[in-house]
Coordinates of C-alpha atoms in Angstrom, one line a residue:
M70 CA 22.7 2.7 -28.0
D71 CA 25.4 0.1 -27.5
T72 CA 24.5 -3.5 -26.5
R73 CA 26.4 -3.5 -23.3
N74 CA 24.7 -0.4 -22.0
D75 CA 21.3 -1.7 -23.1
R76 CA 22.0 -5.0 -21.2
Y77 CA 22.8 -3.2 -18.0
K78 CA 19.6 -1.1 -18.2
W79 CA 17.5 -4.2 -18.3
Q80 CA 19.5 -5.9 -15.6
A81 CA 18.8 -2.8 -13.5
L82 CA 15.1 -3.1 -14.3
A83 CA 15.1 -6.8 -13.3
T84 CA 16.8 -6.0 -10.0
L85 CA 14.2 -3.3 -9.2
C86 CA 11.3 -5.5 -10.2
V87 CA 12.4 -8.4 -8.0
T88 CA 12.9 -6.3 -4.9
M89 CA 9.6 -4.4 -5.5
F90 CA 7.8 -7.7 -6.0
M91 CA 9.1 -8.8 -2.6
A92 CA 8.0 -5.6 -0.9
M93 CA 4.5 -5.7 -2.4
L94 CA 4.1 -9.4 -1.7
D95 CA 4.7 -8.8 2.0
N96 CA 1.6 -6.6 2.1
V97 CA -0.7 -9.6 1.7
I98 CA 1.2 -12.9 2.0
V99 CA 1.1 -12.9 5.8
N100 CA -2.7 -12.9 6.0
I101 CA -3.0 -16.5 5.0
A102 CA -0.5 -17.5 7.7
L103 CA -2.2 -15.8 10.6
P104 CA -4.2 -18.8 11.9
R105 CA -1.0 -20.9 12.2
I106 CA 0.8 -17.9 13.8
G107 CA -2.1 -17.6 16.3
R108 CA -1.9 -21.2 17.2
D109 CA 1.9 -21.5 17.5
L110 CA 2.5 -18.2 19.3
D111 CA -0.8 -18.2 21.3
A112 CA -1.6 -14.8 19.9
G113 CA -5.0 -13.2 20.4
I114 CA -7.0 -11.3 17.8
S115 CA -5.4 -7.9 18.6
G116 CA -1.9 -9.4 18.3
L117 CA -2.6 -11.1 15.0
Q118 CA -4.1 -7.8 13.7
W119 CA -0.8 -6.1 14.4
V120 CA 1.2 -8.8 12.8
A121 CA -0.8 -8.1 9.6
E122 CA -1.0 -4.3 9.8
G123 CA 2.2 -3.3 11.6
Y124 CA 4.0 -3.5 8.3
S125 CA 1.5 -1.2 6.6
L126 CA 1.5 1.2 9.4
V127 CA 5.2 1.9 9.3
Y128 CA 5.4 1.6 5.6
A129 CA 2.7 4.3 5.0
A130 CA 4.0 6.6 7.7
L131 CA 7.6 6.6 6.5
L132 CA 7.2 6.6 2.7
L133 CA 7.5 10.4 2.3
T134 CA 10.5 10.3 4.6
G135 CA 12.1 7.6 2.4
G136 CA 11.8 9.9 -0.7
T137 CA 13.4 12.8 1.1
L138 CA 16.3 10.8 2.5
G139 CA 16.9 9.4 -1.0
D140 CA 17.2 12.9 -2.4
R141 CA 19.5 14.0 0.4
H142 CA 21.8 11.0 0.6
G143 CA 21.6 9.4 -2.8
R144 CA 18.7 7.3 -4.1
T145 CA 20.7 4.2 -4.8
R146 CA 22.4 4.3 -1.4
V147 CA 19.1 4.7 0.5
Y148 CA 17.6 2.0 -1.7
R149 CA 20.3 -0.5 -0.7
I150 CA 20.0 0.4 2.9
G151 CA 16.2 -0.2 2.7
L152 CA 16.7 -3.6 1.0
A153 CA 19.1 -4.6 3.7
L154 CA 16.7 -3.6 6.5
F155 CA 13.9 -5.4 4.8
T156 CA 15.9 -8.6 4.5
L157 CA 17.1 -8.4 8.1
G158 CA 13.5 -7.8 9.3
S159 CA 12.3 -10.8 7.3
A160 CA 14.9 -13.1 9.0
A161 CA 14.0 -11.7 12.4
A162 CA 10.3 -12.3 11.7
A163 CA 11.0 -15.9 10.7
L164 CA 12.9 -16.5 14.0
A165 CA 10.5 -14.6 16.2
G166 CA 9.4 -16.6 19.3
G167 CA 6.6 -14.4 20.4
T168 CA 4.0 -12.0 19.1
G169 CA 5.8 -8.9 20.3
A170 CA 9.0 -9.9 18.5
L171 CA 7.1 -10.7 15.3
V172 CA 5.3 -7.4 15.3
A173 CA 8.6 -5.5 15.8
A174 CA 10.2 -7.5 13.0
R175 CA 7.3 -6.6 10.7
M176 CA 7.8 -3.0 11.5
L177 CA 11.5 -3.2 10.6
Q178 CA 10.4 -4.7 7.3
G179 CA 8.1 -1.7 6.9
V180 CA 11.0 0.7 7.5
G181 CA 13.1 -1.1 4.8
A182 CA 10.2 -1.0 2.3
A183 CA 9.6 2.7 2.9
L184 CA 13.3 3.4 2.1
L185 CA 13.5 1.2 -1.0
T186 CA 10.2 1.9 -2.7
P187 CA 10.6 5.6 -3.6
G188 CA 14.1 5.1 -4.9
S189 CA 13.0 2.3 -7.1
L190 CA 10.9 4.4 -9.5
A191 CA 13.4 7.3 -9.3
I192 CA 16.3 5.1 -10.3
L193 CA 14.1 3.7 -13.2
R194 CA 13.7 7.2 -14.5
Q195 CA 17.5 7.8 -14.3
V196 CA 18.3 4.5 -16.2
F197 CA 15.7 4.9 -19.0
T198 CA 16.0 8.3 -20.6
D199 CA 14.0 7.5 -23.8
E200 CA 10.3 8.3 -23.2
K201 CA 8.8 5.2 -25.0
E202 CA 11.4 2.9 -23.5
R203 CA 10.8 4.3 -20.1
A204 CA 7.0 3.8 -20.4
R205 CA 7.6 0.1 -21.3
A206 CA 10.0 -0.3 -18.3
I207 CA 7.5 1.3 -15.9
G208 CA 4.8 -0.9 -17.3
L209 CA 6.9 -4.0 -16.5
W210 CA 7.9 -2.6 -13.1
S211 CA 4.2 -1.7 -12.2
G212 CA 3.0 -5.1 -13.4
V213 CA 5.5 -6.9 -11.1
S214 CA 4.5 -4.6 -8.2
A215 CA 0.8 -5.3 -8.8
L216 CA 1.5 -9.0 -9.2
G217 CA 3.2 -9.1 -5.8
L218 CA -0.1 -7.8 -4.2
S219 CA -2.2 -10.3 -6.0
V220 CA -0.3 -13.6 -5.7
G221 CA 0.4 -13.3 -1.9
P222 CA -2.4 -15.8 -1.0
V223 CA -1.5 -18.0 -4.0
V224 CA 2.1 -18.3 -2.8
G225 CA 1.4 -18.2 1.0
G226 CA -1.2 -21.0 1.3
P227 CA 1.0 -23.8 0.0
M228 CA 4.1 -22.4 1.8
V229 CA 2.3 -22.4 5.2
D230 CA 1.1 -26.0 4.6
A231 CA 4.6 -27.2 3.5
F232 CA 7.0 -25.2 5.8
G233 CA 4.9 -23.5 8.5
W234 CA 4.2 -19.8 9.0
A235 CA 7.9 -18.9 9.1
G236 CA 8.2 -19.9 5.5
V237 CA 6.4 -16.7 4.3
F238 CA 9.3 -14.7 5.8
W239 CA 12.2 -17.0 5.0
I240 CA 11.4 -16.7 1.3
N241 CA 12.4 -13.0 1.4
V242 CA 15.9 -13.7 2.7
P243 CA 17.6 -15.3 -0.3
V244 CA 15.8 -12.9 -2.6
G245 CA 17.0 -9.9 -0.6
L246 CA 20.6 -11.1 -0.5
V247 CA 20.7 -11.7 -4.2
G248 CA 19.0 -8.3 -4.7
L249 CA 21.7 -6.6 -2.6
V250 CA 24.5 -8.1 -4.7
L251 CA 22.8 -7.1 -7.9
A252 CA 22.1 -3.6 -6.6
H253 CA 25.8 -3.1 -6.0
R254 CA 26.7 -4.4 -9.4
V255 CA 24.1 -3.0 -11.8
L256 CA 22.3 -0.1 -10.3
P257 CA 23.8 3.3 -11.2
V258 CA 25.0 5.6 -8.5
V259 CA 22.6 8.6 -8.4
A260 CA 24.4 11.5 -6.8
P261 CA 22.7 13.1 -3.8
R262 CA 21.3 16.6 -4.1
E263 CA 22.4 19.4 -1.8
R264 CA 19.1 19.8 0.1
R265 CA 18.2 20.8 3.6
V266 CA 16.5 18.0 5.5
D267 CA 13.0 19.1 6.4
L268 CA 13.2 17.6 9.9
L269 CA 10.0 19.3 11.2
G270 CA 8.1 18.2 8.2
L271 CA 9.5 14.7 8.5
L272 CA 8.3 14.4 12.2
L273 CA 4.9 15.9 11.5
S274 CA 4.2 13.8 8.5
A275 CA 5.4 10.5 10.1
G276 CA 3.5 11.3 13.3
G277 CA 0.3 12.4 11.5
L278 CA 0.2 9.5 9.1
G279 CA 1.1 7.0 11.8
A280 CA -1.7 8.3 14.0
L281 CA -4.1 8.2 11.1
V282 CA -3.3 4.6 10.1
Y283 CA -3.3 3.5 13.7
G284 CA -6.8 4.9 14.1
L285 CA -8.0 3.3 10.9
V286 CA -6.6 -0.1 11.9
E287 CA -8.0 -0.1 15.4
G288 CA -11.3 1.5 14.5
P289 CA -13.2 -1.6 13.4
G290 CA -12.1 -3.6 16.4
R291 CA -12.3 -1.0 19.2
G292 CA -15.2 0.9 17.8
W293 CA -15.1 4.3 16.1
T294 CA -16.2 6.1 19.3
D295 CA -13.4 4.5 21.4
A296 CA -11.3 7.1 23.2
R297 CA -8.1 5.9 21.7
V298 CA -9.4 5.9 18.2
L299 CA -10.9 9.3 18.5
A300 CA -7.6 10.6 20.1
C301 CA -5.7 9.2 17.1
G302 CA -8.0 10.9 14.7
A303 CA -7.6 14.2 16.5
V304 CA -3.8 13.9 16.7
A305 CA -3.7 13.0 13.0
A306 CA -5.8 16.0 12.0
V307 CA -3.7 18.4 14.1
L308 CA -0.3 17.1 13.0
L309 CA -1.2 16.8 9.3
A310 CA -2.7 20.4 9.4
L311 CA 0.6 21.6 10.9
F312 CA 2.5 19.6 8.3
A313 CA 0.6 21.4 5.5
A314 CA 1.2 24.8 7.0
V315 CA 5.0 24.1 7.5
E316 CA 5.4 22.7 3.9
L317 CA 3.7 25.7 2.4
R318 CA 6.2 28.0 4.1
A319 CA 9.3 25.8 3.7
A320 CA 11.9 26.9 1.1
E321 CA 12.6 23.2 0.2
P322 CA 9.5 21.2 1.4
M323 CA 9.5 17.5 1.7
L324 CA 6.1 17.4 0.0
E325 CA 5.4 20.1 -2.6
L326 CA 1.7 20.7 -2.0
R327 CA 1.4 22.7 -5.2
L328 CA 1.5 19.3 -7.0
F329 CA -2.1 18.8 -6.0
R330 CA -3.2 22.0 -7.9
D331 CA -2.4 20.2 -11.1
R332 CA -5.6 18.4 -12.1
V333 CA -3.8 15.6 -14.0
L334 CA -1.6 14.9 -10.9
A335 CA -4.7 15.1 -8.7
G336 CA -6.5 12.6 -10.9
A337 CA -3.6 10.2 -11.1
L338 CA -3.1 10.3 -7.3
L339 CA -6.8 9.8 -6.7
S340 CA -6.8 6.8 -9.0
G341 CA -4.0 5.1 -7.0
L342 CA -5.7 5.8 -3.7
M343 CA -9.2 4.5 -4.7
V344 CA -8.1 1.4 -6.6
S345 CA -6.2 0.3 -3.5
F346 CA -9.3 1.2 -1.4
G347 CA -11.5 -1.1 -3.4
M348 CA -9.0 -3.8 -4.3
F349 CA -7.4 -4.3 -0.8
G350 CA -10.9 -4.5 0.7
A351 CA -12.0 -7.2 -1.8
M352 CA -8.7 -9.2 -1.6
F353 CA -9.0 -9.2 2.2
F354 CA -12.7 -10.2 2.4
L355 CA -12.8 -12.8 -0.5
P356 CA -10.6 -15.3 1.5
L357 CA -12.9 -14.8 4.5
M358 CA -15.8 -15.8 2.2
L359 CA -14.0 -18.8 0.8
Q360 CA -12.6 -20.1 4.1
G361 CA -15.3 -18.9 6.5
V362 CA -18.4 -19.7 4.6
M363 CA -17.5 -22.1 1.8
R364 CA -15.0 -24.1 4.1
W365 CA -12.2 -24.0 1.6
T366 CA -8.6 -24.7 2.8
P367 CA -6.1 -21.8 2.8
T368 CA -4.3 -23.4 -0.2
D369 CA -7.5 -23.7 -2.2
A370 CA -8.5 -20.2 -1.3
G371 CA -5.1 -18.9 -2.4
Y372 CA -5.4 -20.7 -5.8
A373 CA -8.8 -19.0 -6.3
G374 CA -6.9 -15.8 -7.0
L375 CA -5.0 -17.2 -10.0
P376 CA -7.3 -15.7 -12.7
L377 CA -6.8 -12.3 -11.1
S378 CA -3.0 -12.7 -11.0
A379 CA -2.7 -14.0 -14.5
V380 CA -4.7 -11.1 -16.0
I381 CA -2.6 -8.6 -14.1
V382 CA 0.5 -10.0 -15.8
F383 CA -1.1 -9.3 -19.2
A384 CA -2.7 -6.0 -18.4
A385 CA 0.1 -4.0 -16.7
P386 CA 2.5 -4.0 -19.7
L387 CA -0.4 -3.4 -22.0
S388 CA -1.4 -0.3 -20.1
G389 CA 2.1 1.0 -20.4
R390 CA 1.8 0.9 -24.2
L391 CA -1.7 2.3 -24.1
T392 CA -0.5 5.2 -22.0
A393 CA 2.4 5.9 -24.3
R394 CA 0.1 6.1 -27.3
H395 CA -3.1 7.6 -25.9
G396 CA -2.2 9.2 -22.5
A397 CA -3.1 8.1 -19.0
R398 CA -6.8 9.0 -19.2
P399 CA -8.2 6.0 -21.2
P400 CA -6.5 3.1 -19.3
L401 CA -7.1 4.8 -15.9
V402 CA -10.8 5.4 -16.5
L403 CA -11.4 2.0 -18.0
G404 CA -9.4 0.2 -15.3
I405 CA -11.3 1.9 -12.5
A406 CA -14.6 1.2 -14.2
L407 CA -13.7 -2.5 -14.6
C408 CA -12.8 -2.7 -10.9
A409 CA -16.2 -1.2 -10.0
V410 CA -18.0 -3.7 -12.3
G411 CA -16.0 -6.6 -10.8
L412 CA -16.8 -5.7 -7.2
G413 CA -20.4 -5.2 -8.0
G414 CA -20.6 -8.5 -9.9
L415 CA -18.9 -10.4 -7.0
S416 CA -21.7 -9.1 -4.7
L417 CA -24.3 -11.0 -6.8
Y418 CA -23.2 -14.5 -5.7
S419 CA -24.1 -16.4 -2.6
G420 CA -21.9 -18.7 -0.4
Q421 CA -23.1 -21.7 -2.3
A422 CA -22.1 -20.4 -5.8
H423 CA -19.8 -22.5 -7.9
Y424 CA -16.4 -20.9 -8.3
W425 CA -16.5 -20.8 -12.1
S426 CA -19.8 -19.0 -12.0
Y427 CA -18.1 -15.9 -10.6
A428 CA -14.6 -16.3 -11.9
W429 CA -15.4 -13.7 -14.5
T430 CA -15.5 -11.0 -11.8
L431 CA -11.9 -11.9 -10.8
V432 CA -10.8 -11.5 -14.4
L433 CA -12.4 -8.0 -14.5
L434 CA -10.7 -7.1 -11.2
G435 CA -7.3 -8.3 -12.5
L436 CA -7.7 -6.4 -15.8
G437 CA -8.8 -3.2 -14.0
M438 CA -6.1 -3.4 -11.5
G439 CA -3.4 -4.1 -14.1
L440 CA -4.6 -1.2 -16.3
T441 CA -4.4 1.4 -13.5
F442 CA -1.0 0.7 -11.9
T443 CA 1.2 1.9 -14.8
P444 CA -0.5 5.1 -16.0
V445 CA -0.6 6.4 -12.4
S446 CA 3.2 6.2 -12.2
I447 CA 3.8 7.5 -15.8
A448 CA 1.4 10.5 -15.3
V449 CA 3.1 11.5 -12.1
L450 CA 6.6 11.3 -13.6
Q451 CA 5.6 13.2 -16.7
R452 CA 4.2 16.1 -14.6
V453 CA 7.1 16.7 -12.1
A454 CA 10.6 17.9 -12.6
P455 CA 13.4 15.3 -12.3
A456 CA 14.5 16.6 -8.9
Q457 CA 11.0 15.8 -7.5
T458 CA 10.7 12.2 -8.7
G459 CA 11.7 10.7 -5.3
M460 CA 9.1 12.8 -3.5
A461 CA 6.5 12.2 -6.2
S462 CA 7.1 8.4 -6.1
A463 CA 6.8 8.4 -2.3
T464 CA 3.5 10.3 -2.6
V465 CA 2.1 7.8 -5.1
N466 CA 3.0 4.8 -2.9
T467 CA 1.9 6.5 0.3
L468 CA -1.6 7.1 -1.1
R469 CA -1.8 3.6 -2.4
E470 CA -0.9 2.2 1.0
L471 CA -3.3 4.5 2.8
G472 CA -6.0 3.6 0.3
G473 CA -5.6 -0.1 1.2
V474 CA -5.7 0.5 4.9
L475 CA -8.7 2.8 4.4
G476 CA -10.5 0.2 2.3
I477 CA -10.1 -2.5 4.8
A478 CA -11.1 -0.2 7.7
V479 CA -14.1 1.5 6.0
L480 CA -15.5 -1.5 4.2
G481 CA -14.8 -3.6 7.3
A482 CA -16.8 -1.2 9.4
V483 CA -19.7 -1.5 6.9
L484 CA -19.5 -5.3 7.0
T485 CA -19.2 -5.5 10.8
A486 CA -22.2 -3.2 11.4
R487 CA -24.4 -5.1 9.0
L488 CA -23.2 -8.5 10.2
T489 CA -23.8 -7.7 13.8
G490 CA -27.3 -6.4 13.1
N491 CA -28.2 -9.4 10.9
L492 CA -26.9 -12.0 13.3
T493 CA -28.5 -10.4 16.4
D494 CA -31.9 -10.5 14.6
A495 CA -31.3 -14.1 13.4
L496 CA -30.5 -15.3 16.9
H497 CA -33.4 -13.4 18.4
R498 CA -35.8 -15.1 15.9
Q499 CA -34.5 -18.5 17.0
G500 CA -35.1 -17.6 20.7
L501 CA -31.4 -17.7 21.5
P502 CA -29.3 -15.2 23.4
A503 CA -27.1 -12.8 21.4
D504 CA -24.2 -13.2 23.8
G505 CA -22.2 -15.1 21.1
V506 CA -22.6 -12.4 18.5
P507 CA -19.4 -10.4 19.4
H508 CA -17.3 -13.5 19.2
A509 CA -18.7 -14.6 15.9
V510 CA -18.2 -11.2 14.4
S511 CA -14.7 -11.0 15.7
A512 CA -13.8 -14.4 14.4
L513 CA -15.1 -13.6 10.9
T514 CA -13.9 -10.0 10.6
G515 CA -11.2 -9.5 13.2
H516 CA -8.3 -9.6 10.6
T517 CA -7.3 -13.0 12.0
G518 CA -7.9 -15.1 8.9
H519 CA -9.8 -17.7 11.0
T520 CA -11.4 -20.5 9.0
G521 CA -15.1 -21.2 9.0
A522 CA -14.5 -23.9 11.5
D523 CA -12.9 -21.5 13.9
A524 CA -15.8 -19.0 13.6
G525 CA -18.4 -21.7 14.0
A526 CA -16.7 -23.1 17.0
G527 CA -17.2 -19.9 18.9
G528 CA -14.1 -20.6 21.0
G529 CA -15.2 -24.2 21.7
T530 CA -18.9 -23.4 22.5
G531 CA -20.2 -25.6 19.6
P532 CA -23.2 -23.7 18.3
A533 CA -26.1 -25.7 16.6
A534 CA -26.2 -26.0 12.8
S535 CA -29.0 -23.5 12.6
V536 CA -26.8 -20.9 14.4
Q537 CA -23.9 -21.7 12.0
A538 CA -26.2 -21.2 9.1
A539 CA -27.3 -17.8 10.5
V540 CA -23.7 -16.8 10.8
D541 CA -22.9 -17.8 7.2
A542 CA -26.0 -16.1 5.8
S543 CA -25.4 -12.9 7.8
F544 CA -21.8 -12.7 6.7
V545 CA -22.6 -13.2 3.0
D546 CA -25.3 -10.4 3.2
A547 CA -22.9 -8.1 5.0
L548 CA -20.1 -8.9 2.5
H549 CA -22.4 -8.1 -0.4
L550 CA -23.1 -4.6 1.1
A551 CA -19.4 -3.9 1.6
L552 CA -18.6 -4.9 -2.0
R553 CA -21.4 -2.7 -3.4
C554 CA -20.1 0.2 -1.3
G555 CA -16.6 -0.3 -2.8
S556 CA -18.1 -0.6 -6.3
A557 CA -20.0 2.6 -5.9
A558 CA -16.9 4.4 -4.6
L559 CA -14.9 3.2 -7.6
A560 CA -17.7 4.1 -10.1
A561 CA -17.8 7.7 -8.7
T562 CA -14.0 7.8 -8.9
A563 CA -14.0 6.8 -12.6
V564 CA -16.3 9.7 -13.4
L565 CA -14.2 12.2 -11.4
V566 CA -10.9 11.0 -13.0
A567 CA -12.4 11.2 -16.4
L568 CA -13.2 14.9 -15.7
L569 CA -9.9 15.7 -14.1
L570 CA -7.9 14.1 -17.0
R571 CA -9.9 15.5 -19.8
P572 CA -7.9 17.2 -22.5
A573 CA -7.4 20.9 -22.1
A574 CA -9.3 23.2 -24.4
P575 CA -7.1 24.6 -27.2
A576 CA -5.7 27.9 -26.2
P577 CA -6.1 30.9 -28.5
A578 CA -3.0 31.7 -30.6
A579 CA -0.6 33.8 -28.6
A580 CA 3.0 34.1 -27.7
P581 CA 4.1 31.0 -25.8
A582 CA 4.0 31.4 -22.0
P583 CA 6.7 29.9 -19.8
S584 CA 5.9 26.4 -18.5
P585 CA 4.9 26.1 -14.8
S586 CA 7.8 24.7 -12.8
L587 CA 5.7 21.8 -11.5
S588 CA 4.4 20.4 -14.8
G589 CA 7.5 20.1 -16.9
A590 CA 8.4 16.5 -17.8
S591 CA 11.9 15.6 -18.5

């Protein structure tokens, strides 16, 4: 291959990596800025929750739509539109003067990310046609994507201290503008396919996923028996069931449900879902532990994630080479198992533990996370036809995003229930009223990123030191339970994925049968 063409390929990869890093970073970087946002915009807990989760809600709900629109109108064109919307949403968020405007800007960012994410992996496949070279490129792309998720607090803490909360949004604007210029210069034009837009499937999937994510986000705060949460669950169940029925009958479905009959695809997609389930939960609760119990500053709490981030940089490209040589099964099973051990190990340490005594768990979590990102993408691309890569990429990222929302919601519900019970008993033993329990629980687990001082202040009520000690001890115990639940879920997933991705038994000698249309890799 000539040097000029080779140079353009790696320039295209660099462009895709930078923009994907920005999109993934935005999933988590805002969390560390929430206390400052709450103070400056006078936002309550519910408002701050939507600042953090409004992005994920729209992103998850529209990812499948982004893949379909990319197939219909050209993947590169839709990718550029998504990048432009994301950059515009970032500028609008930085300039927002109120909570409502900030949430709306975050949702615009989510629309942009949903359009650019599916096209990124599909363009990668178009650019890198050699199988080994493609595995290496996907490894780098996946590593950068995973790194964006892990370094959000590391980058966000110092930026908030130096430039205020708007800094976590302004950083996206120059990156997005440079990305738009490079996208027009180095990305290939991928011709659109003549494909009927599955409008009914689009509406049903977006509505169903939106209702599901909304219910999961609101459940921990409102209570799982709240009428609105139950209504969202019912609406999601009905719309997604209708979506499945429509897609099974459609001549050109937006989501080919027969993909899930392939056990390799099912195992890869389950891996992406469950790693996000465990890791998003851990990455959300660990800062609460460091800031709420150990009284660390946001910047120091952000720097605590450096071992995890550094190991991801090493592990993600390594997993691409392992997958190319040994297949997706070994790195996936090993990565999920390491994440399970890391979460379980983290649950062994109290709030007084020295950082370096449990840093090994962060190394395991980073290694496990880095090992799983790449083989999931490679396994999916190897099992679908080229025309289905946009849809398949959107499916992978939708499940990852839903896994993260589900992890925070489910593990958060476990933590909140245990914390409420522990703290109520502790205050009762001290002969104190339990009226302050809901506020303490909300301050620690209400997705607001409050510091320990905020939680202890109880809105200015000034609880005694013994009450603060009870809050801390109750939170640590509840966090341990949540981490162990996440660890158990990942351990079970590792076993199931090992079974799903086991090598097929050798078939008896016979005339070769035609390959199924859904398992042919280009």
